[in-house]
mmCIF file of C-alpha atoms in Angstrom:
data_model
loop_
_atom_site.group_PDB
_atom_site.id
_atom_site.type_symbol
_atom_site.label_atom_id
_atom_site.label_comp_id
_atom_site.label_asym_id
_atom_site.label_seq_id
_atom_site.Cartn_x
_atom_site.Cartn_y
_atom_site.Cartn_z
ATOM 1 C CA MET Y 1 -64.898 14.030 -26.805
ATOM 2 C CA ILE Y 2 -64.501 10.294 -27.346
ATOM 3 C CA ASP Y 3 -67.312 8.203 -25.973
ATOM 4 C CA LEU Y 4 -66.490 4.777 -24.608
ATOM 5 C CA MET Y 5 -69.527 2.499 -24.403
ATOM 6 C CA PRO Y 6 -68.828 -0.897 -22.708
ATOM 7 C CA THR Y 7 -71.456 -3.472 -22.919
ATOM 8 C CA SER Y 8 -70.419 -5.575 -19.969
ATOM 9 C CA GLU Y 9 -68.933 -5.031 -16.417
ATOM 10 C CA GLU Y 10 -65.747 -6.800 -17.322
ATOM 11 C CA GLU Y 11 -65.294 -4.335 -20.163
ATOM 12 C CA VAL Y 12 -65.936 -1.391 -17.833
ATOM 13 C CA ALA Y 13 -63.318 -2.755 -15.401
ATOM 14 C CA ALA Y 14 -60.710 -3.345 -18.163
ATOM 15 C CA ILE Y 15 -61.251 0.303 -19.383
ATOM 16 C CA VAL Y 16 -60.971 1.624 -15.880
ATOM 17 C CA ARG Y 17 -57.756 -0.285 -14.961
ATOM 18 C CA ALA Y 18 -56.110 0.971 -18.221
ATOM 19 C CA HIS Y 19 -56.983 4.614 -17.362
ATOM 20 C CA ALA Y 20 -55.995 4.229 -13.683
ATOM 21 C CA GLU Y 21 -52.536 2.887 -14.730
ATOM 22 C CA SER Y 22 -51.993 5.659 -17.213
ATOM 23 C CA GLY Y 23 -53.666 8.403 -15.073
ATOM 24 C CA ARG Y 24 -55.960 9.405 -17.867
ATOM 25 C CA PRO Y 25 -59.194 11.018 -16.491
ATOM 26 C CA LEU Y 26 -62.735 9.823 -17.404
ATOM 27 C CA ALA Y 27 -65.931 11.713 -17.618
ATOM 28 C CA ILE Y 28 -68.677 9.450 -16.201
ATOM 29 C CA CYS Y 29 -71.942 9.743 -18.127
ATOM 30 C CA GLY Y 30 -75.276 8.010 -18.558
ATOM 31 C CA GLY Y 31 -77.794 9.259 -21.149
ATOM 32 C CA ASP Y 32 -76.353 12.725 -21.223
ATOM 33 C CA SER Y 33 -79.567 14.479 -20.099
ATOM 34 C CA ARG Y 34 -77.663 16.427 -17.341
ATOM 35 C CA SER Y 35 -74.717 17.691 -19.674
ATOM 36 C CA GLY Y 36 -72.982 20.570 -18.177
ATOM 37 C CA PHE Y 37 -74.093 19.881 -14.662
ATOM 38 C CA GLY Y 38 -71.340 20.398 -11.946
ATOM 39 C CA ASN Y 39 -68.087 21.981 -12.182
ATOM 40 C CA ASP Y 40 -66.005 22.035 -15.479
ATOM 41 C CA MET Y 41 -63.939 18.893 -16.082
ATOM 42 C CA ILE Y 42 -60.915 18.525 -18.470
ATOM 43 C CA THR Y 43 -61.334 15.193 -20.066
ATOM 44 C CA GLU Y 44 -60.875 13.758 -23.546
ATOM 45 C CA GLU Y 45 -62.930 10.578 -22.940
ATOM 46 C CA ARG Y 46 -66.264 9.831 -21.670
ATOM 47 C CA LEU Y 47 -67.314 6.355 -20.137
ATOM 48 C CA ARG Y 48 -71.058 5.994 -20.843
ATOM 49 C CA SER Y 49 -73.461 3.481 -19.287
ATOM 50 C CA THR Y 50 -75.854 3.268 -22.158
ATOM 51 C CA GLY Y 51 -74.400 0.083 -23.556
ATOM 52 C CA LEU Y 52 -75.458 -1.546 -20.200
ATOM 53 C CA SER Y 53 -79.180 -1.630 -20.567
ATOM 54 C CA GLY Y 54 -82.089 -3.702 -19.577
ATOM 55 C CA ILE Y 55 -84.313 -4.843 -16.640
ATOM 56 C CA VAL Y 56 -82.505 -7.743 -14.956
ATOM 57 C CA ALA Y 57 -85.230 -8.837 -12.500
ATOM 58 C CA TYR Y 58 -88.704 -7.626 -11.722
ATOM 59 C CA ASN Y 59 -91.455 -9.417 -9.695
ATOM 60 C CA PRO Y 60 -94.158 -6.912 -8.925
ATOM 61 C CA GLY Y 61 -95.155 -8.986 -5.944
ATOM 62 C CA GLU Y 62 -91.714 -8.347 -4.290
ATOM 63 C CA MET Y 63 -91.949 -4.640 -5.053
ATOM 64 C CA VAL Y 64 -88.210 -4.636 -6.127
ATOM 65 C CA MET Y 65 -86.669 -4.098 -9.442
ATOM 66 C CA THR Y 66 -83.109 -4.719 -10.697
ATOM 67 C CA ALA Y 67 -81.856 -2.867 -13.772
ATOM 68 C CA ARG Y 68 -78.671 -2.259 -15.491
ATOM 69 C CA ALA Y 69 -77.595 1.404 -14.995
ATOM 70 C CA GLY Y 70 -77.946 2.552 -18.637
ATOM 71 C CA THR Y 71 -81.489 1.379 -19.042
ATOM 72 C CA PRO Y 72 -83.585 4.443 -19.885
ATOM 73 C CA LEU Y 73 -85.796 5.824 -17.204
ATOM 74 C CA ALA Y 74 -88.710 5.741 -19.597
ATOM 75 C CA GLU Y 75 -88.376 1.967 -20.056
ATOM 76 C CA VAL Y 76 -88.328 1.467 -16.212
ATOM 77 C CA GLU Y 77 -91.320 3.651 -15.650
ATOM 78 C CA ALA Y 78 -93.371 2.010 -18.442
ATOM 79 C CA ALA Y 79 -92.717 -1.447 -16.878
ATOM 80 C CA LEU Y 80 -93.798 -0.224 -13.407
ATOM 81 C CA GLN Y 81 -96.893 1.550 -14.838
ATOM 82 C CA GLU Y 82 -98.060 -1.728 -16.461
ATOM 83 C CA SER Y 83 -97.838 -3.371 -13.006
ATOM 84 C CA GLY Y 84 -99.445 -0.520 -11.086
ATOM 85 C CA GLN Y 85 -96.222 0.410 -9.361
ATOM 86 C CA MET Y 86 -93.913 3.479 -9.402
ATOM 87 C CA LEU Y 87 -90.676 5.303 -8.423
ATOM 88 C CA ALA Y 88 -91.938 6.823 -5.142
ATOM 89 C CA PHE Y 89 -89.254 9.533 -5.271
ATOM 90 C CA GLU Y 90 -90.685 10.953 -8.444
ATOM 91 C CA PRO Y 91 -87.383 11.955 -10.356
ATOM 92 C CA MET Y 92 -87.461 15.219 -12.261
ATOM 93 C CA ASP Y 93 -86.536 15.441 -15.959
ATOM 94 C CA HIS Y 94 -83.652 17.987 -16.063
ATOM 95 C CA ARG Y 95 -83.759 18.439 -19.903
ATOM 96 C CA PRO Y 96 -86.228 21.234 -19.956
ATOM 97 C CA VAL Y 97 -84.551 23.525 -17.655
ATOM 98 C CA MET Y 98 -81.069 22.639 -18.630
ATOM 99 C CA GLY Y 99 -81.789 22.746 -22.317
ATOM 100 C CA THR Y 100 -80.140 19.456 -22.861
ATOM 101 C CA SER Y 101 -81.314 16.337 -24.905
ATOM 102 C CA GLY Y 102 -80.256 12.727 -24.373
ATOM 103 C CA GLU Y 103 -82.215 9.955 -22.536
ATOM 104 C CA PRO Y 104 -82.290 9.873 -18.846
ATOM 105 C CA THR Y 105 -81.045 6.551 -17.450
ATOM 106 C CA ILE Y 106 -81.974 4.764 -14.074
ATOM 107 C CA GLY Y 107 -78.378 4.750 -13.087
ATOM 108 C CA GLY Y 108 -78.108 8.487 -13.750
ATOM 109 C CA VAL Y 109 -81.201 9.033 -11.507
ATOM 110 C CA PHE Y 110 -79.503 7.355 -8.554
ATOM 111 C CA ALA Y 111 -76.010 8.656 -9.220
ATOM 112 C CA ALA Y 112 -77.417 12.270 -8.956
ATOM 113 C CA ASN Y 113 -80.019 11.303 -6.279
ATOM 114 C CA VAL Y 114 -82.724 12.994 -8.328
ATOM 115 C CA SER Y 115 -85.925 13.512 -6.194
ATOM 116 C CA GLY Y 116 -89.233 15.290 -6.921
ATOM 117 C CA PRO Y 117 -92.196 16.676 -5.055
ATOM 118 C CA ARG Y 118 -93.046 13.426 -3.315
ATOM 119 C CA ARG Y 119 -89.888 13.519 -1.512
ATOM 120 C CA LEU Y 120 -91.770 15.027 1.586
ATOM 121 C CA ILE Y 121 -93.206 11.513 2.269
ATOM 122 C CA ALA Y 122 -91.140 9.083 0.265
ATOM 123 C CA GLY Y 123 -87.664 10.282 0.828
ATOM 124 C CA ALA Y 124 -84.988 10.902 -1.782
ATOM 125 C CA ALA Y 125 -83.903 8.528 -4.586
ATOM 126 C CA ARG Y 126 -81.234 7.043 -2.314
ATOM 127 C CA ASP Y 127 -83.955 6.091 0.276
ATOM 128 C CA SER Y 128 -85.407 3.625 -2.318
ATOM 129 C CA LEU Y 129 -82.114 2.255 -3.413
ATOM 130 C CA LEU Y 130 -81.370 -1.345 -1.962
ATOM 131 C CA GLY Y 131 -78.323 -2.526 -3.839
ATOM 132 C CA VAL Y 132 -75.746 -1.567 -6.401
ATOM 133 C CA ARG Y 133 -72.978 -3.004 -8.507
ATOM 134 C CA PHE Y 134 -70.317 -0.680 -9.623
ATOM 135 C CA VAL Y 135 -66.685 -0.492 -10.830
ATOM 136 C CA ASN Y 136 -64.342 1.362 -8.681
ATOM 137 C CA GLY Y 137 -61.241 3.536 -9.632
ATOM 138 C CA LYS Y 138 -59.086 0.440 -9.294
ATOM 139 C CA GLY Y 139 -61.089 -1.403 -11.875
ATOM 140 C CA GLU Y 140 -62.630 -3.750 -9.340
ATOM 141 C CA ILE Y 141 -66.220 -4.909 -9.652
ATOM 142 C CA ILE Y 142 -68.008 -4.078 -6.273
ATOM 143 C CA LYS Y 143 -71.383 -5.392 -5.113
ATOM 144 C CA ALA Y 144 -73.246 -3.786 -2.195
ATOM 145 C CA GLY Y 145 -76.651 -4.178 -0.629
ATOM 146 C CA GLY Y 146 -79.254 -6.707 -1.781
ATOM 147 C CA ARG Y 147 -82.788 -7.077 -3.052
ATOM 148 C CA VAL Y 148 -84.511 -6.845 0.437
ATOM 149 C CA MET Y 149 -84.125 -4.323 3.196
ATOM 150 C CA LYS Y 150 -83.283 -7.036 5.619
ATOM 151 C CA ASN Y 151 -79.988 -7.610 3.855
ATOM 152 C CA VAL Y 152 -78.209 -4.645 5.413
ATOM 153 C CA THR Y 153 -74.706 -5.659 4.278
ATOM 154 C CA GLY Y 154 -73.220 -2.788 2.407
ATOM 155 C CA LEU Y 155 -76.233 -0.712 2.846
ATOM 156 C CA ASP Y 156 -74.288 2.402 3.873
ATOM 157 C CA LEU Y 157 -72.094 2.019 0.791
ATOM 158 C CA VAL Y 158 -75.205 2.009 -1.222
ATOM 159 C CA LYS Y 159 -76.304 5.358 0.233
ATOM 160 C CA LEU Y 160 -72.793 6.761 -0.319
ATOM 161 C CA ILE Y 161 -72.717 6.000 -4.055
ATOM 162 C CA ALA Y 162 -76.255 7.705 -4.486
ATOM 163 C CA GLY Y 163 -75.524 11.290 -4.969
ATOM 164 C CA SER Y 164 -71.917 10.961 -5.817
ATOM 165 C CA HIS Y 165 -72.273 11.942 -9.456
ATOM 166 C CA GLY Y 166 -70.071 9.389 -10.783
ATOM 167 C CA THR Y 167 -66.900 10.606 -8.685
ATOM 168 C CA LEU Y 168 -66.641 7.380 -6.673
ATOM 169 C CA GLY Y 169 -67.449 4.671 -8.989
ATOM 170 C CA PHE Y 170 -69.136 3.628 -12.332
ATOM 171 C CA LEU Y 171 -72.647 2.227 -11.674
ATOM 172 C CA THR Y 172 -73.381 -0.913 -13.670
ATOM 173 C CA GLU Y 173 -76.555 -2.131 -11.907
ATOM 174 C CA VAL Y 174 -79.056 -0.865 -9.387
ATOM 175 C CA THR Y 175 -81.743 -2.537 -7.193
ATOM 176 C CA PHE Y 176 -84.521 -0.465 -5.768
ATOM 177 C CA ARG Y 177 -87.937 -0.440 -4.221
ATOM 178 C CA VAL Y 178 -91.082 0.018 -6.235
ATOM 179 C CA PRO Y 179 -94.245 0.582 -4.219
ATOM 180 C CA PRO Y 180 -97.815 0.563 -5.580
ATOM 181 C CA SER Y 181 -98.734 3.731 -7.455
ATOM 182 C CA ALA Y 182 -101.603 5.958 -5.971
ATOM 183 C CA LYS Y 183 -105.013 5.007 -7.568
ATOM 184 C CA THR Y 184 -105.998 8.581 -7.722
ATOM 185 C CA GLU Y 185 -104.928 12.044 -6.521
ATOM 186 C CA ARG Y 186 -106.295 15.533 -6.104
ATOM 187 C CA THR Y 187 -104.810 18.854 -5.217
ATOM 188 C CA VAL Y 188 -106.108 21.602 -2.940
ATOM 189 C CA VAL Y 189 -105.252 25.113 -4.048
ATOM 190 C CA LEU Y 190 -105.032 28.081 -1.722
ATOM 191 C CA SER Y 191 -105.194 31.479 -3.615
ATOM 192 C CA GLY Y 192 -103.831 34.769 -2.832
ATOM 193 C CA LEU Y 193 -101.190 34.046 -0.006
ATOM 194 C CA ASN Y 194 -97.861 35.787 0.013
ATOM 195 C CA ASP Y 195 -94.720 33.702 0.583
ATOM 196 C CA ALA Y 196 -94.733 34.093 4.340
ATOM 197 C CA GLU Y 197 -98.427 33.427 4.737
ATOM 198 C CA ALA Y 198 -98.068 30.311 2.442
ATOM 199 C CA ALA Y 199 -95.295 29.010 4.740
ATOM 200 C CA ASN Y 200 -97.515 29.210 7.744
ATOM 201 C CA ALA Y 201 -100.372 27.617 5.832
ATOM 202 C CA MET Y 202 -98.208 24.762 4.618
ATOM 203 C CA ALA Y 203 -96.909 24.035 8.004
ATOM 204 C CA ALA Y 204 -100.460 23.929 9.335
ATOM 205 C CA ALA Y 205 -101.417 21.678 6.636
ATOM 206 C CA MET Y 206 -98.681 19.186 7.100
ATOM 207 C CA ALA Y 207 -99.714 19.036 10.838
ATOM 208 C CA LEU Y 208 -103.084 17.658 9.961
ATOM 209 C CA PRO Y 209 -103.715 13.875 9.911
ATOM 210 C CA VAL Y 210 -104.641 13.856 6.187
ATOM 211 C CA GLU Y 211 -101.279 12.450 4.618
ATOM 212 C CA ILE Y 212 -100.280 15.295 2.275
ATOM 213 C CA SER Y 213 -97.838 13.881 -0.227
ATOM 214 C CA SER Y 214 -96.599 17.192 -1.732
ATOM 215 C CA ALA Y 215 -96.768 20.856 -0.727
ATOM 216 C CA ALA Y 216 -95.545 23.885 -2.995
ATOM 217 C CA HIS Y 217 -95.990 27.614 -3.173
ATOM 218 C CA LEU Y 218 -96.147 29.283 -6.554
ATOM 219 C CA PRO Y 219 -95.901 33.106 -6.356
ATOM 220 C CA LEU Y 220 -97.513 35.486 -8.896
ATOM 221 C CA THR Y 221 -94.437 35.696 -11.123
ATOM 222 C CA VAL Y 222 -94.827 31.945 -11.962
ATOM 223 C CA THR Y 223 -98.423 30.874 -11.525
ATOM 224 C CA TRP Y 224 -99.384 31.893 -15.004
ATOM 225 C CA LYS Y 225 -96.927 29.376 -16.441
ATOM 226 C CA PHE Y 226 -98.482 26.404 -14.878
ATOM 227 C CA LEU Y 227 -101.406 24.512 -16.357
ATOM 228 C CA ALA Y 228 -101.237 26.890 -19.248
ATOM 229 C CA GLY Y 229 -102.388 29.684 -17.142
ATOM 230 C CA THR Y 230 -105.662 28.110 -15.841
ATOM 231 C CA LEU Y 231 -104.877 28.151 -12.131
ATOM 232 C CA PRO Y 232 -107.112 30.461 -10.053
ATOM 233 C CA GLU Y 233 -106.120 34.122 -10.002
ATOM 234 C CA GLY Y 234 -103.437 35.116 -7.536
ATOM 235 C CA GLU Y 235 -100.612 33.279 -5.865
ATOM 236 C CA ALA Y 236 -101.234 29.467 -5.664
ATOM 237 C CA THR Y 237 -100.362 27.289 -2.607
ATOM 238 C CA VAL Y 238 -100.841 23.726 -3.597
ATOM 239 C CA LEU Y 239 -101.276 20.601 -1.599
ATOM 240 C CA ARG Y 240 -101.536 17.125 -3.062
ATOM 241 C CA ILE Y 241 -103.363 14.135 -1.620
ATOM 242 C CA GLU Y 242 -102.982 10.611 -3.123
ATOM 243 C CA GLY Y 243 -104.307 7.213 -2.412
ATOM 244 C CA LEU Y 244 -107.495 5.130 -2.881
ATOM 245 C CA ALA Y 245 -110.507 7.270 -4.304
ATOM 246 C CA GLY Y 246 -112.631 7.049 -1.143
ATOM 247 C CA SER Y 247 -109.870 7.933 1.225
ATOM 248 C CA VAL Y 248 -108.746 10.817 -1.035
ATOM 249 C CA ASP Y 249 -112.216 12.278 -1.182
ATOM 250 C CA VAL Y 250 -112.484 12.423 2.580
ATOM 251 C CA ARG Y 251 -109.042 13.717 3.184
ATOM 252 C CA VAL Y 252 -109.345 16.452 0.544
ATOM 253 C CA GLU Y 253 -112.671 17.617 2.235
ATOM 254 C CA LYS Y 254 -110.944 17.650 5.625
ATOM 255 C CA LEU Y 255 -107.956 19.587 4.275
ATOM 256 C CA ALA Y 256 -110.091 22.016 2.367
ATOM 257 C CA ALA Y 257 -112.239 22.757 5.478
ATOM 258 C CA ALA Y 258 -109.125 23.404 7.484
ATOM 259 C CA MET Y 259 -107.319 25.498 4.951
ATOM 260 C CA SER Y 260 -110.454 27.791 4.340
ATOM 261 C CA ALA Y 261 -109.251 29.704 7.519
ATOM 262 C CA PHE Y 262 -106.221 30.825 5.517
ATOM 263 C CA ALA Y 263 -107.407 31.553 1.975
ATOM 264 C CA THR Y 264 -109.978 30.887 -0.799
ATOM 265 C CA VAL Y 265 -109.795 27.187 -1.536
ATOM 266 C CA THR Y 266 -110.379 25.353 -4.785
ATOM 267 C CA ARG Y 267 -109.675 21.815 -5.937
ATOM 268 C CA LEU Y 268 -107.954 20.168 -8.970
ATOM 269 C CA GLU Y 269 -109.027 16.778 -10.281
ATOM 270 C CA GLN Y 270 -106.664 14.008 -11.157
ATOM 271 C CA PRO Y 271 -105.679 15.018 -14.738
ATOM 272 C CA GLU Y 272 -104.894 18.612 -13.758
ATOM 273 C CA SER Y 273 -103.215 17.545 -10.540
ATOM 274 C CA ARG Y 274 -100.876 15.233 -12.169
ATOM 275 C CA ARG Y 275 -100.018 17.690 -14.857
ATOM 276 C CA LEU Y 276 -99.450 20.352 -12.299
ATOM 277 C CA TRP Y 277 -97.030 18.369 -10.176
ATOM 278 C CA GLN Y 278 -95.099 17.135 -13.232
ATOM 279 C CA GLU Y 279 -94.580 20.812 -14.139
ATOM 280 C CA ILE Y 280 -93.430 21.605 -10.662
ATOM 281 C CA ARG Y 281 -91.076 18.670 -10.641
ATOM 282 C CA ASP Y 282 -89.487 19.771 -13.919
ATOM 283 C CA VAL Y 283 -89.221 23.456 -13.103
ATOM 284 C CA LEU Y 284 -91.348 24.539 -15.842
ATOM 285 C CA PRO Y 285 -91.258 28.312 -15.327
ATOM 286 C CA TYR Y 286 -87.484 28.334 -15.846
ATOM 287 C CA ALA Y 287 -87.434 26.117 -18.806
ATOM 288 C CA ASP Y 288 -87.175 29.291 -20.898
ATOM 289 C CA GLY Y 289 -84.447 28.507 -23.374
ATOM 290 C CA THR Y 290 -81.981 30.940 -21.648
ATOM 291 C CA ALA Y 291 -78.705 30.466 -19.747
ATOM 292 C CA ARG Y 292 -79.982 32.763 -16.833
ATOM 293 C CA PRO Y 293 -78.703 31.133 -13.658
ATOM 294 C CA VAL Y 294 -80.945 28.706 -11.865
ATOM 295 C CA TRP Y 295 -80.156 27.563 -8.264
ATOM 296 C CA ARG Y 296 -81.597 24.553 -6.434
ATOM 297 C CA VAL Y 297 -81.583 25.652 -2.710
ATOM 298 C CA SER Y 298 -82.397 23.259 0.228
ATOM 299 C CA VAL Y 299 -83.066 24.938 3.584
ATOM 300 C CA ALA Y 300 -85.431 24.404 6.477
ATOM 301 C CA PRO Y 301 -89.027 24.643 5.294
ATOM 302 C CA GLY Y 302 -89.705 27.946 7.229
ATOM 303 C CA THR Y 303 -86.590 29.547 5.882
ATOM 304 C CA GLY Y 304 -87.070 29.651 2.064
ATOM 305 C CA HIS Y 305 -89.165 32.651 1.819
ATOM 306 C CA ARG Y 306 -86.782 34.560 4.199
ATOM 307 C CA LEU Y 307 -83.933 33.777 2.025
ATOM 308 C CA VAL Y 308 -85.739 34.935 -1.180
ATOM 309 C CA ALA Y 309 -86.815 38.130 0.548
ATOM 310 C CA ALA Y 310 -83.264 38.927 1.759
ATOM 311 C CA LEU Y 311 -81.788 38.224 -1.725
ATOM 312 C CA ARG Y 312 -84.427 40.609 -3.364
ATOM 313 C CA LEU Y 313 -82.888 43.530 -1.471
ATOM 314 C CA GLU Y 314 -79.575 43.013 -3.407
ATOM 315 C CA ALA Y 315 -80.195 41.126 -6.514
ATOM 316 C CA GLY Y 316 -82.849 40.240 -9.152
ATOM 317 C CA VAL Y 317 -84.519 36.898 -8.149
ATOM 318 C CA ASP Y 318 -87.548 35.036 -9.267
ATOM 319 C CA ALA Y 319 -88.410 31.943 -7.083
ATOM 320 C CA PHE Y 320 -90.953 29.335 -6.365
ATOM 321 C CA TYR Y 321 -91.046 26.663 -3.498
ATOM 322 C CA ASP Y 322 -91.454 22.878 -3.262
ATOM 323 C CA TRP Y 323 -91.092 20.446 -0.335
ATOM 324 C CA GLN Y 324 -93.210 22.831 1.966
ATOM 325 C CA GLY Y 325 -90.841 25.538 1.295
ATOM 326 C CA GLY Y 326 -87.638 23.556 1.895
ATOM 327 C CA LEU Y 327 -86.679 23.549 -1.699
ATOM 328 C CA VAL Y 328 -86.347 26.794 -3.419
ATOM 329 C CA TRP Y 329 -85.963 27.013 -7.207
ATOM 330 C CA MET Y 330 -84.431 30.428 -7.918
ATOM 331 C CA ARG Y 331 -83.645 32.133 -11.228
ATOM 332 C CA MET Y 332 -81.279 35.052 -11.132
ATOM 333 C CA GLU Y 333 -81.829 37.905 -13.495
ATOM 334 C CA ALA Y 334 -78.132 38.630 -13.941
ATOM 335 C CA GLY Y 335 -75.080 36.689 -12.575
ATOM 336 C CA PRO Y 336 -75.300 33.622 -10.267
ATOM 337 C CA GLU Y 337 -74.370 35.850 -7.261
ATOM 338 C CA ALA Y 338 -72.972 32.734 -5.611
ATOM 339 C CA GLU Y 339 -71.209 34.484 -2.741
ATOM 340 C CA LEU Y 340 -74.334 36.280 -1.791
ATOM 341 C CA VAL Y 341 -76.641 33.325 -2.081
ATOM 342 C CA ARG Y 342 -74.366 31.179 0.139
ATOM 343 C CA ARG Y 343 -73.862 33.960 2.597
ATOM 344 C CA PHE Y 344 -77.487 34.362 3.238
ATOM 345 C CA ILE Y 345 -77.999 30.661 3.508
ATOM 346 C CA LYS Y 346 -75.441 30.498 6.276
ATOM 347 C CA ALA Y 347 -76.817 33.517 8.004
ATOM 348 C CA LEU Y 348 -80.437 31.967 8.016
ATOM 349 C CA GLY Y 349 -79.327 28.702 9.629
ATOM 350 C CA GLY Y 350 -77.669 26.693 6.875
ATOM 351 C CA GLY Y 351 -78.475 24.603 3.952
ATOM 352 C CA HIS Y 352 -76.959 24.170 0.485
ATOM 353 C CA ALA Y 353 -77.191 25.806 -2.944
ATOM 354 C CA THR Y 354 -76.539 23.920 -6.190
ATOM 355 C CA LEU Y 355 -76.086 25.749 -9.460
ATOM 356 C CA ILE Y 356 -78.139 23.881 -11.952
ATOM 357 C CA ARG Y 357 -77.770 26.180 -14.973
ATOM 358 C CA ALA Y 358 -75.610 29.168 -16.054
ATOM 359 C CA SER Y 359 -73.645 30.511 -18.935
ATOM 360 C CA VAL Y 360 -70.354 28.865 -19.855
ATOM 361 C CA ALA Y 361 -68.456 31.905 -18.604
ATOM 362 C CA ALA Y 362 -70.349 31.987 -15.284
ATOM 363 C CA ARG Y 363 -69.787 28.262 -14.684
ATOM 364 C CA ALA Y 364 -66.052 28.634 -15.132
ATOM 365 C CA VAL Y 365 -65.840 30.931 -12.032
ATOM 366 C CA THR Y 366 -68.759 29.456 -9.869
ATOM 367 C CA ALA Y 367 -68.552 26.378 -7.713
ATOM 368 C CA ALA Y 368 -71.565 24.441 -8.657
ATOM 369 C CA PHE Y 369 -71.930 22.430 -5.395
ATOM 370 C CA HIS Y 370 -72.188 24.123 -1.988
ATOM 371 C CA PRO Y 371 -68.713 24.328 -0.283
ATOM 372 C CA GLU Y 372 -68.333 21.734 2.498
ATOM 373 C CA PRO Y 373 -67.072 22.657 6.027
ATOM 374 C CA GLU Y 374 -63.359 21.623 6.305
ATOM 375 C CA ALA Y 375 -64.039 18.555 8.432
ATOM 376 C CA VAL Y 376 -66.598 17.168 5.950
ATOM 377 C CA ALA Y 377 -64.317 18.104 2.880
ATOM 378 C CA MET Y 378 -61.434 16.279 4.528
ATOM 379 C CA LEU Y 379 -63.652 13.160 4.977
ATOM 380 C CA SER Y 380 -64.919 13.380 1.501
ATOM 381 C CA ARG Y 381 -61.410 13.517 0.070
ATOM 382 C CA ARG Y 382 -60.379 10.516 2.103
ATOM 383 C CA VAL Y 383 -63.433 8.543 0.776
ATOM 384 C CA LYS Y 384 -62.563 9.700 -2.776
ATOM 385 C CA GLU Y 385 -59.020 8.459 -2.339
ATOM 386 C CA LYS Y 386 -60.169 4.959 -1.188
ATOM 387 C CA PHE Y 387 -62.676 4.504 -3.986
ATOM 388 C CA ASP Y 388 -60.688 6.195 -6.789
ATOM 389 C CA PRO Y 389 -57.061 6.484 -5.732
ATOM 390 C CA ALA Y 390 -55.772 7.736 -9.163
ATOM 391 C CA GLY Y 391 -58.510 10.404 -9.317
ATOM 392 C CA ILE Y 392 -59.665 9.509 -12.675
ATOM 393 C CA PHE Y 393 -63.480 9.629 -12.284
ATOM 394 C CA ASN Y 394 -65.067 13.053 -12.972
ATOM 395 C CA PRO Y 395 -62.047 15.114 -11.618
ATOM 396 C CA GLY Y 396 -63.269 18.303 -10.213
ATOM 397 C CA LYS Y 397 -66.884 17.698 -10.941
ATOM 398 C CA MET Y 398 -67.962 18.117 -7.274
ATOM 399 C CA GLY Y 399 -65.094 20.335 -6.050
#
């Protein structure tokens, strides 16, 4: 594989025009921390964003940052931390679970719409994205959106690019919101609830006026892997509260009192709480160095445990739940069982399953992304044709 690493938008545009004219495909890549994600592609060249690096504009008072797409995520987060701000959507690091290396980039985060446990209240990565610059499949430099939410010009185009995995354009610059980071956080732990009981408890907790920022359920098969095995004995249903210290204290006590009707309640202080949610974010239990298939399944919050229970009647499945049960991380003990997984999702009201990890052989015969309904697939094809008429960007990656 030949890596092409342009250092300017104009250079990107020239490369893309040349490939569009000759019909040569390009794999679009950032820091290569999600190598192998998506369907297999047959390409001989990769167009990488790492030559386009650096923070372009950042005024903490405006709570907006603009950075070139190849800027390392660690550099962005370090600058934000210094100013007491954050990426609200809490992007996960795919390297542990996928067994990859490389350096995550801010452009890659938005291209893949990477979102972590705080998505419950902060939304996905695309919800923080205000503006983009990118090169389309014709080699044209496009600007959409701006530095403030009032500038709605091109805003829908911004949302379209986020989560397109490099199939519509090559991102060169991103502008995004950076709210103040929480002064402190604590986590309330409910012990001993099974999956269905935990779903009910989380629903009750989210209905309380205490502003829970994250809610997850960790069954017995995974609890021992979190916090080096120091969580209380039994299943753990965990609820995070963030904010100013005085407010957090009051809200934690209200939440603990209400949740004592469901289970035994304990509390995690800030250091342990932060570590726990980072481990949940990065899917620590399945960062096991194997190629056993891992699915990322998004369903209605009350449906996740029902999906896992149904699958366990026919396949070996381990699972835990984030986003109040709406995000299910599943590791299969044998093959991906894609048809089975997606059939049960449909039967339980819909959702989507994305294959995050599998062996090379399994990937070759398994669609990584959930098949779209025909009407949506037709619209997706038309959008792809408009952005990338020669079909050179990540051909086949998403289907």
